[in-house]
Amino acid sequence: DQQVKQNSPSLSVQEGRISILNCDYTNSMFDYFLWYKKYPAEGPTFLISISSIKDKNEDGRFTVFLNKSAKHLSLHIVPSQPGDSAVYFCAASAGGGGTSYGKLTFGQGTILTVHP
Amino acid sequence: GAVVSQHPSRVICKSGTSVKIECRSLDFQATTMFWYRQFPKQSLMLMATSNEGSKATYEQGVEKDKFLINHASLTLSTLTVTSAHPEDSSFYICSARRLLPFYEQYFGPGTRLTVT
């Protein structure tokens, strides 16, 4: 049961343009969402997060949008740079304490390639 | 801040031997650390949640007697793969969670385990 889905395995974008990475989830208990960037043979690097009480969070070139009714979030990167080329994972977490507290469920990842 | 280290970065061992992987939070205290496994071209799969001073909580399907986890201090968790077999070969990644914001996990660089 894939509770967090990234349906696009890859995305190719021209340098300077906008990159939009999408993520869908099914578990309505998720209340915190994160985006990570990962290079091969390295650990993920935290990029940006958003709480379910918000619908937008911005940090520099990165903006995450959350549509709770659609159970959908997206990461916008503007402007895209060649150094942004990596695998991007969205992750979700459910609060409420108990054994699920703080556990992250990851999507399958989207390979972003930014061409010069 | 929020640096997590892992040691070793790569290890090759013979089938039947045990291997210990260390995860350290270098500049913050982590009451909770997580251990993940990543297969090629796949997402990160949570193996277990490690809480300082208590027993680890394992995800369904993960053999607790095979993957021993010890969280001896607020900055160190270890994963020991006992009686390793070739199918245990994988990329193992740990993460540490800060107290606040409590959902954000910071990942180590990963350990590539190859069992021959």
CSV table of C-alpha atoms in Angstrom, one decimal:
chain,number,residue,atom,x,y,z
A,1,ASP,CA,0.0,0.0,0.0
A,2,GLN,CA,1.8,3.1,-1.3
A,3,GLN,CA,0.6,5.9,0.9
A,4,VAL,CA,2.8,8.5,-0.7
A,5,LYS,CA,3.1,8.5,-4.4
A,6,GLN,CA,5.3,10.4,-6.8
A,7,ASN,CA,3.8,9.4,-10.2
A,8,SER,CA,6.5,11.0,-12.3
A,9,PRO,CA,9.7,9.0,-12.2
A,10,SER,CA,11.6,11.7,-14.0
A,11,LEU,CA,11.4,15.4,-15.0
A,12,SER,CA,13.6,17.3,-17.4
A,13,VAL,CA,13.8,21.1,-17.3
A,14,GLN,CA,15.8,23.9,-18.9
A,15,GLU,CA,18.0,26.0,-16.7
A,16,GLY,CA,16.2,29.1,-15.6
A,17,ARG,CA,12.8,27.6,-15.9
A,18,ILE,CA,10.4,26.4,-13.2
A,19,SER,CA,10.6,22.8,-12.0
A,20,ILE,CA,7.4,21.4,-10.5
A,21,LEU,CA,7.5,18.1,-8.7
A,22,ASN,CA,4.3,16.5,-7.6
A,23,CYS,CA,3.3,14.2,-4.8
A,24,ASP,CA,0.0,12.6,-3.8
A,25,TYR,CA,-0.9,10.9,-0.5
A,26,THR,CA,-3.8,8.8,0.6
A,27,ASN,CA,-3.5,8.8,4.4
A,28,SER,CA,-5.6,11.6,5.9
A,29,MET,CA,-3.7,11.3,9.1
A,30,PHE,CA,-0.6,12.8,7.6
A,31,ASP,CA,-0.1,16.3,8.9
A,32,TYR,CA,3.4,17.2,8.1
A,33,PHE,CA,5.1,17.0,4.7
A,34,LEU,CA,8.8,17.3,3.7
A,35,TRP,CA,10.9,17.4,0.6
A,36,TYR,CA,14.3,15.9,0.4
A,37,LYS,CA,17.0,16.0,-2.3
A,38,LYS,CA,19.2,13.0,-2.8
A,39,TYR,CA,22.3,12.2,-4.8
A,40,PRO,CA,23.4,8.6,-5.5
A,41,ALA,CA,25.2,6.9,-2.6
A,42,GLU,CA,24.4,9.8,-0.3
A,43,GLY,CA,21.8,10.4,2.4
A,44,PRO,CA,18.8,12.7,1.6
A,45,THR,CA,19.2,16.4,2.3
A,46,PHE,CA,16.3,18.2,3.8
A,47,LEU,CA,14.9,21.0,1.6
A,48,ILE,CA,11.7,22.3,2.9
A,49,SER,CA,8.6,21.3,4.9
A,50,ILE,CA,5.0,22.3,5.4
A,51,SER,CA,2.5,21.7,8.1
A,52,SER,CA,-1.0,20.8,7.3
A,53,ILE,CA,-2.3,24.0,8.8
A,54,LYS,CA,-0.6,25.9,5.9
A,55,ASP,CA,-1.1,25.8,2.2
A,56,LYS,CA,2.2,27.3,1.2
A,57,ASN,CA,5.8,27.6,2.5
A,58,GLU,CA,8.6,29.4,0.7
A,59,ASP,CA,12.3,29.3,1.2
A,60,GLY,CA,14.4,31.0,-1.4
A,61,ARG,CA,14.0,29.3,-4.7
A,62,PHE,CA,11.9,26.5,-3.2
A,63,THR,CA,8.2,26.7,-2.6
A,64,VAL,CA,6.0,23.9,-1.4
A,65,PHE,CA,2.2,24.0,-1.9
A,66,LEU,CA,-0.2,21.8,-0.1
A,67,ASN,CA,-3.8,21.1,-1.2
A,68,LYS,CA,-5.3,19.1,1.6
A,69,SER,CA,-8.7,18.5,-0.1
A,70,ALA,CA,-6.9,16.9,-3.1
A,71,LYS,CA,-4.3,15.2,-0.9
A,72,HIS,CA,-1.6,16.7,-3.1
A,73,LEU,CA,1.5,18.7,-2.6
A,74,SER,CA,4.0,20.1,-5.0
A,75,LEU,CA,7.5,21.5,-4.9
A,76,HIS,CA,8.4,24.5,-7.2
A,77,ILE,CA,11.9,25.4,-7.9
A,78,VAL,CA,12.4,28.8,-9.5
A,79,PRO,CA,14.7,29.4,-11.3
A,80,SER,CA,16.0,25.9,-11.8
A,81,GLN,CA,19.8,25.4,-11.9
A,82,PRO,CA,21.9,22.5,-13.2
A,83,GLY,CA,23.0,21.9,-9.6
A,84,ASP,CA,19.4,21.0,-8.7
A,85,SER,CA,19.7,17.8,-10.7
A,86,ALA,CA,19.1,15.0,-8.2
A,87,VAL,CA,16.4,12.7,-7.0
A,88,TYR,CA,13.7,14.4,-5.1
A,89,PHE,CA,11.6,12.6,-2.5
A,90,CYS,CA,8.5,13.8,-0.8
A,91,ALA,CA,7.8,12.4,2.7
A,92,ALA,CA,4.9,12.6,5.0
A,93,SER,CA,4.4,12.1,8.8
A,94,ALA,CA,1.5,11.6,11.0
A,95,GLY,CA,1.3,13.1,14.5
A,96,GLY,CA,-0.8,12.0,17.4
A,97,GLY,CA,1.9,10.2,19.4
A,98,GLY,CA,2.2,6.5,19.6
A,99,THR,CA,4.3,4.3,17.4
A,100,SER,CA,3.6,6.3,14.3
A,101,TYR,CA,4.9,9.6,15.8
A,102,GLY,CA,7.5,11.2,13.6
A,103,LYS,CA,7.9,8.3,11.2
A,104,LEU,CA,8.3,9.4,7.7
A,105,THR,CA,6.7,7.6,4.7
A,106,PHE,CA,8.6,8.3,1.5
A,107,GLY,CA,7.4,8.5,-2.1
A,108,GLN,CA,9.3,6.7,-4.8
A,109,GLY,CA,11.3,9.7,-5.9
A,110,THR,CA,11.5,11.8,-9.0
A,111,ILE,CA,14.7,12.3,-10.9
A,112,LEU,CA,15.1,15.9,-11.9
A,113,THR,CA,17.5,16.9,-14.6
A,114,VAL,CA,18.1,20.5,-15.3
A,115,HIS,CA,19.8,21.2,-18.6
A,116,PRO,CA,22.2,24.1,-19.1
B,1,GLY,CA,23.7,22.8,12.2
B,2,ALA,CA,21.9,19.4,12.1
B,3,VAL,CA,24.8,17.2,10.9
B,4,VAL,CA,24.5,13.5,11.1
B,5,SER,CA,27.5,11.2,10.4
B,6,GLN,CA,27.6,7.5,9.6
B,7,HIS,CA,30.5,5.1,9.9
B,8,PRO,CA,31.7,3.3,7.9
B,9,SER,CA,30.7,4.7,4.5
B,10,ARG,CA,31.4,1.4,2.8
B,11,VAL,CA,32.0,-2.1,4.2
B,12,ILE,CA,32.5,-5.4,2.5
B,13,CYS,CA,32.2,-8.5,4.6
B,14,LYS,CA,32.0,-12.3,4.2
B,15,SER,CA,28.8,-14.1,4.5
B,16,GLY,CA,28.1,-15.2,8.1
B,17,THR,CA,29.9,-12.4,9.8
B,18,SER,CA,28.4,-9.4,11.6
B,19,VAL,CA,28.8,-5.7,10.7
B,20,LYS,CA,28.2,-2.7,12.9
B,21,ILE,CA,27.2,0.7,11.5
B,22,GLU,CA,27.3,3.8,13.7
B,23,CYS,CA,25.1,6.8,13.4
B,24,ARG,CA,26.0,10.0,15.2
B,25,SER,CA,24.2,13.4,15.5
B,26,LEU,CA,27.2,15.8,15.7
B,27,ASP,CA,25.7,19.1,16.7
B,28,PHE,CA,22.4,18.3,18.4
B,29,GLN,CA,20.8,15.7,20.7
B,30,ALA,CA,18.5,13.2,19.1
B,31,THR,CA,16.1,11.3,21.3
B,32,THR,CA,15.0,9.4,18.2
B,33,MET,CA,17.0,8.0,15.4
B,34,PHE,CA,15.6,6.0,12.4
B,35,TRP,CA,17.2,3.3,10.3
B,36,TYR,CA,16.3,3.0,6.6
B,37,ARG,CA,17.3,0.7,3.8
B,38,GLN,CA,17.4,1.7,0.2
B,39,PHE,CA,17.4,-0.8,-2.7
B,40,PRO,CA,18.6,0.3,-6.1
B,41,LYS,CA,16.2,2.7,-7.8
B,42,GLN,CA,13.7,2.4,-4.9
B,43,SER,CA,12.5,4.6,-2.1
B,44,LEU,CA,13.8,4.6,1.4
B,45,MET,CA,12.2,1.9,3.5
B,46,LEU,CA,12.0,2.4,7.3
B,47,MET,CA,13.5,-0.5,9.1
B,48,ALA,CA,13.2,0.6,12.7
B,49,THR,CA,12.8,3.5,15.1
B,50,SER,CA,15.5,3.8,17.8
B,51,ASN,CA,14.7,5.7,21.0
B,52,GLU,CA,17.5,6.6,23.5
B,53,GLY,CA,17.4,4.3,26.5
B,54,SER,CA,14.7,2.0,25.2
B,55,LYS,CA,14.2,-0.9,22.8
B,56,ALA,CA,13.9,-0.2,19.2
B,57,THR,CA,10.6,-0.5,17.4
B,58,TYR,CA,10.9,-2.5,14.2
B,59,GLU,CA,8.7,-2.2,11.1
B,60,GLN,CA,6.7,-5.2,10.0
B,61,GLY,CA,8.8,-7.7,8.2
B,62,VAL,CA,12.2,-6.6,9.7
B,63,GLU,CA,13.9,-9.3,11.7
B,64,LYS,CA,14.9,-7.8,15.0
B,65,ASP,CA,17.3,-10.6,15.8
B,66,LYS,CA,19.1,-10.0,12.6
B,67,PHE,CA,19.2,-6.2,12.7
B,68,LEU,CA,20.2,-5.3,16.2
B,69,ILE,CA,19.8,-1.6,17.1
B,70,ASN,CA,21.3,0.1,20.2
B,71,HIS,CA,20.7,3.7,21.1
B,72,ALA,CA,23.1,4.2,23.9
B,73,SER,CA,23.2,8.0,24.1
B,74,LEU,CA,21.5,11.0,22.7
B,75,THR,CA,24.0,11.3,19.9
B,76,LEU,CA,24.7,7.7,19.0
B,77,SER,CA,22.8,4.8,17.5
B,78,THR,CA,24.2,1.6,16.1
B,79,LEU,CA,22.8,-1.0,13.7
B,80,THR,CA,24.4,-4.4,13.7
B,81,VAL,CA,23.7,-6.7,10.9
B,82,THR,CA,24.2,-10.2,12.3
B,83,SER,CA,25.2,-13.3,10.3
B,84,ALA,CA,25.1,-11.2,7.1
B,85,HIS,CA,24.1,-12.8,3.9
B,86,PRO,CA,24.4,-11.5,0.3
B,87,GLU,CA,20.7,-10.5,0.3
B,88,ASP,CA,21.5,-8.1,3.1
B,89,SER,CA,23.7,-6.1,0.7
B,90,SER,CA,22.1,-2.7,0.5
B,91,PHE,CA,22.5,1.0,1.2
B,92,TYR,CA,21.7,1.7,4.9
B,93,ILE,CA,20.8,5.2,6.0
B,94,CYS,CA,20.2,6.6,9.4
B,95,SER,CA,18.4,9.8,10.4
B,96,ALA,CA,18.1,11.7,13.6
B,97,ARG,CA,15.2,13.8,14.7
B,98,ARG,CA,15.6,17.1,16.6
B,99,LEU,CA,13.4,17.9,19.4
B,100,LEU,CA,12.0,20.9,17.5
B,101,PRO,CA,10.7,21.0,14.8
B,102,PHE,CA,10.0,17.5,15.8
B,103,TYR,CA,9.1,16.2,12.4
B,104,GLU,CA,12.2,17.1,10.6
B,105,GLN,CA,14.7,14.3,10.2
B,106,TYR,CA,18.3,14.9,9.2
B,107,PHE,CA,20.0,12.0,7.4
B,108,GLY,CA,23.4,10.6,7.5
B,109,PRO,CA,25.4,10.0,4.3
B,110,GLY,CA,24.6,6.3,4.2
B,111,THR,CA,26.6,3.1,4.4
B,112,ARG,CA,27.0,0.8,1.5
B,113,LEU,CA,27.1,-2.8,2.7
B,114,THR,CA,28.3,-5.6,0.4
B,115,VAL,CA,28.2,-9.2,1.6
B,116,THR,CA,30.2,-11.6,-0.4
